[in-house]
Amino acid sequence: MIRGVRASGGWVVLLSGLILLLPLIWSEGSEASELTLIYTGSTDGVIWACASCSAEPRGGLARRAALLQRLKGETPGLLLVDSGDLLSARGRPVGDRRVPPVYRLLAYDAVNVGHQEFINGTGFFRDEVLSAGLPLVSAGLRDGKTGGLFVEPYLIRETAGLRVALLGLVDAQAFTAIHPRLWEGVTTASLSETVQRFVPSLRRQADVLVVLSNLGSEGDRDLAEEVPEIDVIVGGHPGPATSDPIKVGSTLIVRPGTGGEQIGRLDLQLDGARRITGYRHALIPVVASTVEGVSVGEAGSQKETASPRSTRRLFTPSEPCAVCHPRAMQAWLQSGHARAYDQLPADRRGNLGCLPCHATGWAEGGYLDEERTPGLQHVGCTSCHVMRRKHLSWPAKSPVSEVTEENCRQCHTPARSPDFSFAARWARIAH
């Protein structure tokens, strides 16, 4: 009897101990997981790499398509995300119109709405971006008239046995970079209120929380400090690429850089409790050597016909200007501007990305093609000097504009002309 009682008591103690250990056994017994994030951002409307900008031109959506296809074949179950700013920084409606359909072909899991998506106006955003069928996310971007969200605030994707929440964020500060009339009717909710509204709920729903951010490098750091529940922040404009993830508390911040010149890969290791225990990271340059056999079909033909938009500017061949401005003509003939079109490889002489900076007035009522407007090849006088038709008959009453550094920076961007100095260049061609 006593032995039976002792035995029964022993089983009670043993069972009690097992019950207390169950949470620990379950946690340690759950399988570890690995999650691969492929991320892009700040594409800036670059459809094709600039063939004449450097010895090894980077970027281009056609190359990205081939590279992503290869990565998806090597790593099934990866998640493909973008932090936003798909469209150009200065607004190029003809080229920007091509970007959303290409993004759709690339099969992203989530794409954040950046402020540059409004660079061509709210109407363009609705007609060309919203209608493209992309998996857009933005938790704070609202329609000023209805007060409703433009797109889903977040998406939850399941892969490798994990539920991954992809939350899109942008704030009002980003929109100060573009003219208010372009985003008329758009409002942005308070960033602090937005994260307070969505983050606690997403932490309960998902194993991993990833924020696709258009807040800039400083804003990303602030967000990580204030909201430590975030696992990964994929950042966008402005800010440099991160060769190594920036770690703020337990949050990892990664950024791909600008112009679509490289994509990022982040492999996360998670334990049974879905905590990140390790990671591997790499930035992959989008160059020809990484994507052999690129198919141009993914990004559309390089030979595009653009319907010119109506402007009050007049684009003319440069030679007639010599009648009144012989010294200016000599300065132009000796400059690289007079040979800009010839610098393009033959297969790039109808390229959406190249012609704005290698021909005069393309898509603005100027250059059309080699047959119809050969006199508007190269960067001519009216590329830089704004001229009205009245100048031809009454030049004194309608003078052409002076050239400013802002004019030059339309094409001589830091990425294309890293050593560009307006003062030095103008001294060589002053007229």
Short mmCIF file of C-alpha atoms in Angstrom, two decimals:
data_model
loop_
_atom_site.label_atom_id
_atom_site.label_comp_id
_atom_site.label_asym_id
_atom_site.label_seq_id
_atom_site.Cartn_x
_atom_site.Cartn_y
_atom_site.Cartn_z
CA MET A 1 0.00 0.00 0.00
CA ILE A 2 2.73 2.42 1.03
CA ARG A 3 4.77 1.47 -2.05
CA GLY A 4 1.74 2.03 -4.22
CA VAL A 5 1.22 5.43 -2.71
CA ARG A 6 4.89 6.27 -3.17
CA ALA A 7 4.76 5.09 -6.77
CA SER A 8 1.61 7.08 -7.43
CA GLY A 9 3.17 10.13 -5.87
CA GLY A 10 6.24 9.69 -8.05
CA TRP A 11 4.14 9.60 -11.18
CA VAL A 12 2.36 12.73 -10.02
CA VAL A 13 5.65 14.52 -9.54
CA LEU A 14 6.93 13.27 -12.90
CA LEU A 15 3.78 14.30 -14.76
CA SER A 16 3.78 17.69 -13.05
CA GLY A 17 7.35 18.22 -14.16
CA LEU A 18 6.55 17.23 -17.73
CA ILE A 19 3.63 19.64 -17.82
CA LEU A 20 5.89 22.47 -16.66
CA LEU A 21 8.45 21.56 -19.31
CA LEU A 22 6.00 21.31 -22.21
CA PRO A 23 6.39 24.96 -23.41
CA LEU A 24 10.16 24.62 -23.42
CA ILE A 25 10.06 21.22 -25.14
CA TRP A 26 7.65 22.60 -27.78
CA SER A 27 9.77 25.68 -28.41
CA GLU A 28 13.04 23.81 -28.71
CA GLY A 29 11.47 20.99 -30.64
CA SER A 30 9.94 23.21 -33.33
CA GLU A 31 11.96 23.23 -36.51
CA ALA A 32 14.17 26.17 -37.28
CA SER A 33 13.33 28.05 -40.48
CA GLU A 34 15.07 30.08 -43.15
CA LEU A 35 13.49 32.97 -45.03
CA THR A 36 14.97 34.56 -48.15
CA LEU A 37 14.07 38.15 -49.03
CA ILE A 38 15.04 39.54 -52.41
CA TYR A 39 14.56 43.29 -52.34
CA THR A 40 14.72 46.22 -54.74
CA GLY A 41 13.75 49.88 -54.59
CA SER A 42 14.34 53.36 -55.99
CA THR A 43 14.23 52.11 -59.57
CA ASP A 44 13.70 55.75 -60.65
CA GLY A 45 12.04 54.78 -63.92
CA VAL A 46 15.19 53.19 -65.37
CA ILE A 47 13.95 50.65 -67.91
CA TRP A 48 17.25 50.18 -69.74
CA ALA A 49 20.78 50.62 -68.45
CA CYS A 50 22.55 53.69 -69.81
CA ALA A 51 24.91 52.14 -72.36
CA SER A 52 27.12 55.23 -72.70
CA CYS A 53 27.32 56.33 -69.06
CA SER A 54 30.12 54.03 -67.89
CA ALA A 55 32.33 51.15 -68.99
CA GLU A 56 30.07 48.69 -67.16
CA PRO A 57 26.54 50.10 -67.18
CA ARG A 58 24.31 48.80 -64.40
CA GLY A 59 20.60 48.39 -63.97
CA GLY A 60 17.69 48.04 -66.33
CA LEU A 61 14.47 46.12 -65.83
CA ALA A 62 15.22 43.62 -68.61
CA ARG A 63 18.41 42.55 -66.85
CA ARG A 64 16.59 42.49 -63.52
CA ALA A 65 13.97 40.18 -65.00
CA ALA A 66 16.57 37.63 -66.07
CA LEU A 67 18.42 37.86 -62.76
CA LEU A 68 15.25 37.38 -60.72
CA GLN A 69 14.25 34.42 -62.85
CA ARG A 70 17.57 32.78 -62.06
CA LEU A 71 17.31 33.50 -58.32
CA LYS A 72 13.75 32.14 -58.13
CA GLY A 73 14.91 28.95 -59.80
CA GLU A 74 17.75 28.56 -57.29
CA THR A 75 15.69 29.43 -54.18
CA PRO A 76 12.04 28.37 -54.35
CA GLY A 77 9.83 30.14 -51.83
CA LEU A 78 11.77 33.41 -51.71
CA LEU A 79 9.84 36.64 -51.22
CA LEU A 80 10.35 39.49 -53.69
CA VAL A 81 9.64 43.00 -52.37
CA ASP A 82 10.21 46.61 -53.42
CA SER A 83 10.46 49.70 -51.20
CA GLY A 84 8.89 52.06 -53.77
CA ASP A 85 9.83 54.94 -56.09
CA LEU A 86 9.31 52.90 -59.22
CA LEU A 87 8.94 56.00 -61.41
CA SER A 88 11.46 58.68 -62.37
CA ALA A 89 12.46 61.46 -60.00
CA ARG A 90 11.70 64.27 -62.47
CA GLY A 91 8.72 62.87 -64.33
CA ARG A 92 8.93 61.20 -67.76
CA PRO A 93 5.35 60.15 -68.57
CA VAL A 94 6.26 58.22 -71.73
CA GLY A 95 8.88 56.05 -70.06
CA ASP A 96 7.19 55.95 -66.64
CA ARG A 97 4.08 54.48 -68.24
CA ARG A 98 6.09 51.37 -69.13
CA VAL A 99 7.33 50.64 -65.61
CA PRO A 100 4.22 49.31 -63.77
CA PRO A 101 3.42 46.66 -66.43
CA VAL A 102 6.99 45.40 -66.28
CA TYR A 103 6.81 45.21 -62.48
CA ARG A 104 3.69 43.10 -62.86
CA LEU A 105 5.61 40.69 -65.11
CA LEU A 106 8.31 40.40 -62.46
CA ALA A 107 5.74 38.93 -60.00
CA TYR A 108 6.53 40.88 -56.84
CA ASP A 109 5.02 39.79 -53.52
CA ALA A 110 4.62 43.38 -52.34
CA VAL A 111 5.50 46.85 -53.70
CA ASN A 112 5.45 49.93 -51.49
CA VAL A 113 4.01 53.17 -52.86
CA GLY A 114 6.76 55.81 -52.85
CA HIS A 115 6.31 59.55 -53.29
CA GLN A 116 7.73 59.38 -56.85
CA GLU A 117 4.71 57.40 -57.94
CA PHE A 118 3.00 60.82 -58.01
CA ILE A 119 5.70 62.62 -60.03
CA ASN A 120 3.42 62.79 -63.08
CA GLY A 121 0.34 63.78 -61.08
CA THR A 122 -2.43 62.06 -59.17
CA GLY A 123 -4.32 61.24 -62.37
CA PHE A 124 -1.30 59.39 -63.77
CA PHE A 125 -0.99 57.48 -60.50
CA ARG A 126 -4.59 56.33 -60.69
CA ASP A 127 -4.57 55.54 -64.41
CA GLU A 128 -1.15 53.96 -64.80
CA VAL A 129 0.03 52.71 -61.40
CA LEU A 130 -3.14 51.68 -59.56
CA SER A 131 -4.60 50.08 -62.67
CA ALA A 132 -1.52 47.93 -63.36
CA GLY A 133 -2.59 45.20 -60.94
CA LEU A 134 0.50 45.35 -58.74
CA PRO A 135 0.50 44.09 -55.12
CA LEU A 136 0.79 47.66 -53.78
CA VAL A 137 0.92 48.41 -50.05
CA SER A 138 0.82 51.66 -48.10
CA ALA A 139 -0.55 52.00 -44.58
CA GLY A 140 -0.69 55.80 -44.35
CA LEU A 141 -1.46 57.02 -47.87
CA ARG A 142 -5.05 58.29 -48.08
CA ASP A 143 -7.44 59.79 -50.59
CA GLY A 144 -8.05 63.36 -49.43
CA LYS A 145 -11.66 63.27 -50.63
CA THR A 146 -12.85 59.96 -49.20
CA GLY A 147 -10.34 59.52 -46.39
CA GLY A 148 -9.88 55.91 -47.45
CA LEU A 149 -6.62 54.12 -48.16
CA PHE A 150 -5.47 54.08 -51.78
CA VAL A 151 -4.22 50.50 -51.51
CA GLU A 152 -3.96 47.67 -48.99
CA PRO A 153 -1.94 48.72 -45.91
CA TYR A 154 -0.13 45.38 -45.76
CA LEU A 155 -0.05 41.90 -47.24
CA ILE A 156 0.68 38.61 -45.47
CA ARG A 157 2.54 35.97 -47.46
CA GLU A 158 3.13 32.38 -46.39
CA THR A 159 6.36 30.62 -47.34
CA ALA A 160 8.68 28.04 -45.79
CA GLY A 161 6.14 27.46 -43.02
CA LEU A 162 6.24 31.14 -42.03
CA ARG A 163 3.66 33.91 -42.12
CA VAL A 164 5.42 37.10 -43.23
CA ALA A 165 3.72 40.51 -42.91
CA LEU A 166 4.76 43.12 -45.49
CA LEU A 167 3.78 46.63 -44.34
CA GLY A 168 4.19 49.73 -46.56
CA LEU A 169 5.09 53.12 -45.07
CA VAL A 170 5.52 56.65 -46.44
CA ASP A 171 5.16 59.97 -44.64
CA ALA A 172 4.48 63.59 -45.53
CA GLN A 173 8.16 64.56 -45.44
CA ALA A 174 8.88 62.50 -48.56
CA PHE A 175 6.33 64.49 -50.57
CA THR A 176 8.16 67.78 -50.01
CA ALA A 177 10.50 66.70 -52.83
CA ILE A 178 7.77 67.16 -55.46
CA HIS A 179 5.44 70.03 -56.31
CA PRO A 180 2.21 70.07 -54.23
CA ARG A 181 -0.01 70.24 -57.33
CA LEU A 182 1.26 66.80 -58.40
CA TRP A 183 -0.13 65.10 -55.30
CA GLU A 184 -3.20 67.24 -54.86
CA GLY A 185 -5.93 65.27 -53.11
CA VAL A 186 -3.47 62.96 -51.35
CA THR A 187 -2.94 62.96 -47.59
CA THR A 188 -0.58 61.01 -45.34
CA ALA A 189 -1.52 59.84 -41.87
CA SER A 190 0.80 60.43 -38.92
CA LEU A 191 3.62 57.89 -38.98
CA SER A 192 3.40 57.24 -35.23
CA GLU A 193 -0.36 56.72 -35.43
CA THR A 194 0.03 54.42 -38.43
CA VAL A 195 2.53 52.08 -36.77
CA GLN A 196 0.53 52.07 -33.52
CA ARG A 197 -2.51 51.02 -35.50
CA PHE A 198 -0.98 48.20 -37.51
CA VAL A 199 2.18 46.84 -35.85
CA PRO A 200 0.64 45.22 -32.72
CA SER A 201 -1.97 43.44 -34.85
CA LEU A 202 0.59 42.24 -37.37
CA ARG A 203 2.84 40.90 -34.62
CA ARG A 204 -0.04 38.67 -33.52
CA GLN A 205 -0.86 37.54 -37.06
CA ALA A 206 2.61 36.94 -38.49
CA ASP A 207 5.89 35.26 -37.58
CA VAL A 208 8.04 37.90 -39.28
CA LEU A 209 7.30 41.62 -39.76
CA VAL A 210 8.95 43.38 -42.71
CA VAL A 211 8.43 47.11 -43.37
CA LEU A 212 8.83 48.47 -46.90
CA SER A 213 9.86 52.06 -46.24
CA ASN A 214 9.94 55.32 -48.17
CA LEU A 215 11.10 57.24 -45.08
CA GLY A 216 14.76 57.75 -46.00
CA SER A 217 17.84 56.50 -44.14
CA GLU A 218 17.33 58.75 -41.11
CA GLY A 219 13.64 57.90 -40.95
CA ASP A 220 14.41 54.18 -41.07
CA ARG A 221 16.70 54.49 -38.05
CA ASP A 222 14.10 56.47 -36.13
CA LEU A 223 11.47 53.86 -36.94
CA ALA A 224 13.68 51.00 -35.75
CA GLU A 225 14.42 52.80 -32.49
CA GLU A 226 10.78 53.63 -31.77
CA VAL A 227 9.21 50.37 -32.96
CA PRO A 228 11.52 47.50 -31.94
CA GLU A 229 8.88 44.92 -32.88
CA ILE A 230 9.88 45.27 -36.56
CA ASP A 231 12.21 42.52 -37.77
CA VAL A 232 13.41 44.00 -41.10
CA ILE A 233 13.16 47.42 -42.75
CA VAL A 234 13.73 47.56 -46.52
CA GLY A 235 14.48 51.23 -47.15
CA GLY A 236 14.29 53.52 -50.17
CA HIS A 237 14.96 57.21 -50.97
CA PRO A 238 17.02 58.97 -49.89
CA GLY A 239 20.07 57.11 -48.72
CA PRO A 240 22.98 54.95 -49.88
CA ALA A 241 22.98 51.19 -50.31
CA THR A 242 23.89 49.04 -47.31
CA SER A 243 26.71 46.62 -48.02
CA ASP A 244 26.01 45.20 -44.56
CA PRO A 245 22.65 45.45 -42.79
CA ILE A 246 22.39 48.20 -40.20
CA LYS A 247 21.31 46.73 -36.89
CA VAL A 248 19.27 48.88 -34.51
CA GLY A 249 18.34 46.79 -31.50
CA SER A 250 17.06 43.57 -33.05
CA THR A 251 15.88 45.27 -36.28
CA LEU A 252 17.84 44.88 -39.53
CA ILE A 253 17.81 47.79 -42.03
CA VAL A 254 18.77 47.14 -45.66
CA ARG A 255 18.79 49.43 -48.71
CA PRO A 256 19.49 48.60 -52.38
CA GLY A 257 20.66 52.07 -53.52
CA THR A 258 19.19 54.04 -56.40
CA GLY A 259 18.54 53.55 -60.12
CA GLY A 260 17.91 49.82 -59.89
CA GLU A 261 21.64 49.17 -60.29
CA GLN A 262 21.67 46.33 -57.78
CA ILE A 263 19.29 44.09 -55.90
CA GLY A 264 19.64 42.84 -52.35
CA ARG A 265 19.41 39.35 -50.90
CA LEU A 266 18.81 38.77 -47.19
CA ASP A 267 18.70 35.20 -45.87
CA LEU A 268 17.28 35.02 -42.35
CA GLN A 269 17.70 32.10 -39.95
CA LEU A 270 14.94 31.75 -37.35
CA ASP A 271 14.65 29.46 -34.34
CA GLY A 272 11.59 27.51 -33.28
CA ALA A 273 10.19 30.60 -31.53
CA ARG A 274 10.49 32.56 -34.81
CA ARG A 275 13.31 34.75 -33.52
CA ILE A 276 16.03 35.80 -35.94
CA THR A 277 19.22 34.06 -34.87
CA GLY A 278 21.41 34.81 -37.87
CA TYR A 279 21.49 36.20 -41.39
CA ARG A 280 23.46 36.40 -44.62
CA HIS A 281 23.35 39.44 -46.87
CA ALA A 282 24.58 40.37 -50.34
CA LEU A 283 24.10 43.14 -52.88
CA ILE A 284 24.05 41.76 -56.42
CA PRO A 285 24.99 44.22 -59.21
CA VAL A 286 22.64 44.14 -62.17
CA VAL A 287 25.19 43.99 -64.97
CA ALA A 288 25.38 42.04 -68.21
CA SER A 289 27.80 39.49 -66.76
CA THR A 290 25.28 38.40 -64.10
CA VAL A 291 22.46 37.73 -66.54
CA GLU A 292 23.65 35.93 -69.63
CA GLY A 293 21.08 35.64 -72.39
CA VAL A 294 18.91 38.57 -71.40
CA SER A 295 15.53 38.68 -73.13
CA VAL A 296 14.55 42.23 -74.00
CA GLY A 297 10.92 41.21 -74.30
CA GLU A 298 10.35 41.57 -70.55
CA ALA A 299 10.88 45.33 -70.68
CA GLY A 300 9.43 46.12 -74.08
CA SER A 301 11.12 47.08 -77.30
CA GLN A 302 13.95 49.58 -77.30
CA LYS A 303 12.43 51.10 -80.42
CA GLU A 304 9.53 53.12 -79.12
CA THR A 305 7.33 55.72 -80.78
CA ALA A 306 6.29 58.50 -78.42
CA SER A 307 3.30 60.72 -78.98
CA PRO A 308 4.72 64.20 -78.38
CA ARG A 309 3.06 66.21 -75.66
CA SER A 310 2.13 69.79 -76.40
CA THR A 311 4.50 72.45 -75.09
CA ARG A 312 5.11 76.11 -75.79
CA ARG A 313 8.77 75.41 -76.46
CA LEU A 314 10.17 75.36 -79.95
CA PHE A 315 12.78 72.74 -80.84
CA THR A 316 14.81 73.48 -83.96
CA PRO A 317 18.03 72.24 -85.56
CA SER A 318 21.07 74.13 -84.32
CA GLU A 319 22.54 75.17 -87.68
CA PRO A 320 20.10 78.09 -88.29
CA CYS A 321 21.22 79.60 -84.99
CA ALA A 322 24.66 80.26 -86.51
CA VAL A 323 23.27 83.13 -88.63
CA CYS A 324 22.99 85.34 -85.56
CA HIS A 325 25.19 83.43 -83.13
CA PRO A 326 28.36 82.29 -84.97
CA ARG A 327 30.54 82.14 -81.83
CA ALA A 328 27.95 80.09 -79.99
CA MET A 329 27.78 77.72 -82.95
CA GLN A 330 31.55 77.18 -82.89
CA ALA A 331 31.44 76.47 -79.17
CA TRP A 332 28.64 73.94 -79.70
CA LEU A 333 30.41 72.20 -82.62
CA GLN A 334 33.48 71.66 -80.45
CA SER A 335 31.49 70.22 -77.57
CA GLY A 336 30.35 66.67 -76.89
CA HIS A 337 26.76 67.86 -77.20
CA ALA A 338 27.17 68.06 -80.99
CA ARG A 339 28.01 64.32 -81.09
CA ALA A 340 25.67 63.05 -78.37
CA TYR A 341 23.50 60.95 -80.68
CA ASP A 342 26.53 59.35 -82.34
CA GLN A 343 27.75 58.18 -78.94
CA LEU A 344 24.83 55.77 -78.69
CA PRO A 345 25.26 52.17 -79.87
CA ALA A 346 23.14 51.47 -82.93
CA ASP A 347 20.62 49.36 -81.00
CA ARG A 348 20.03 52.16 -78.48
CA ARG A 349 19.10 54.94 -80.92
CA GLY A 350 15.41 54.50 -80.31
CA ASN A 351 15.63 53.92 -76.58
CA LEU A 352 13.14 55.43 -74.16
CA GLY A 353 15.83 55.94 -71.55
CA CYS A 354 18.55 57.34 -73.84
CA LEU A 355 16.82 59.77 -76.19
CA PRO A 356 15.89 62.45 -73.64
CA CYS A 357 19.62 63.10 -73.13
CA HIS A 358 20.95 62.32 -76.61
CA ALA A 359 18.46 64.10 -78.86
CA THR A 360 16.70 67.47 -78.88
CA GLY A 361 13.18 67.62 -77.49
CA TRP A 362 12.29 63.92 -77.72
CA ALA A 363 8.63 63.34 -76.73
CA GLU A 364 8.18 67.08 -76.25
CA GLY A 365 7.48 68.07 -79.82
CA GLY A 366 11.07 67.74 -81.04
CA TYR A 367 13.00 64.67 -82.17
CA LEU A 368 10.93 61.80 -83.60
CA ASP A 369 13.27 59.45 -85.46
CA GLU A 370 16.22 59.37 -87.86
CA GLU A 371 14.09 59.65 -90.99
CA ARG A 372 11.73 62.46 -90.04
CA THR A 373 13.86 64.68 -87.78
CA PRO A 374 17.58 64.07 -88.43
CA GLY A 375 18.34 67.72 -87.65
CA LEU A 376 17.26 67.19 -84.04
CA GLN A 377 19.78 64.49 -83.31
CA HIS A 378 22.38 65.34 -80.65
CA VAL A 379 21.94 67.86 -77.82
CA GLY A 380 21.27 71.03 -79.77
CA CYS A 381 20.85 74.66 -78.80
CA THR A 382 17.16 74.35 -77.97
CA SER A 383 17.79 71.38 -75.70
CA CYS A 384 19.24 73.75 -73.13
CA HIS A 385 17.96 77.19 -74.17
CA VAL A 386 14.19 77.52 -73.89
CA MET A 387 13.03 79.27 -77.06
CA ARG A 388 9.57 80.45 -78.15
CA ARG A 389 8.45 80.65 -81.76
CA LYS A 390 8.37 84.45 -81.49
CA HIS A 391 12.17 84.47 -81.23
CA LEU A 392 12.46 83.59 -84.92
CA SER A 393 10.79 86.82 -86.04
CA TRP A 394 11.32 89.22 -83.13
CA PRO A 395 14.39 87.92 -81.30
CA ALA A 396 14.85 91.04 -79.18
CA LYS A 397 11.30 90.77 -77.86
CA SER A 398 11.55 87.08 -77.07
CA PRO A 399 15.09 86.24 -75.90
CA VAL A 400 16.12 82.67 -75.18
CA SER A 401 16.75 81.61 -71.60
CA GLU A 402 20.14 81.46 -69.95
CA VAL A 403 21.51 78.00 -69.19
CA THR A 404 21.60 77.09 -65.50
CA GLU A 405 23.08 74.21 -63.55
CA GLU A 406 19.56 72.87 -63.09
CA ASN A 407 19.25 72.54 -66.88
CA CYS A 408 22.43 70.50 -67.03
CA ARG A 409 21.51 68.31 -64.08
CA GLN A 410 18.53 66.94 -65.99
CA CYS A 411 21.01 64.64 -67.73
CA HIS A 412 24.31 65.07 -65.88
CA THR A 413 23.09 63.33 -62.73
CA PRO A 414 25.52 62.10 -60.05
CA ALA A 415 25.03 58.53 -61.27
CA ARG A 416 25.70 59.33 -64.94
CA SER A 417 28.28 62.10 -64.50
CA PRO A 418 29.83 61.68 -61.03
CA ASP A 419 32.61 64.19 -61.78
CA PHE A 420 30.36 66.81 -63.36
CA SER A 421 31.11 70.43 -62.43
CA PHE A 422 28.85 73.06 -63.90
CA ALA A 423 31.43 75.83 -63.51
CA ALA A 424 34.18 73.80 -65.20
CA ARG A 425 31.98 72.55 -68.05
CA TRP A 426 30.45 75.94 -68.74
CA ALA A 427 33.89 77.56 -68.89
CA ARG A 428 34.68 75.25 -71.81
CA ILE A 429 31.57 76.05 -73.83
CA ALA A 430 30.64 79.55 -72.60
CA HIS A 431 28.91 81.57 -75.34
#
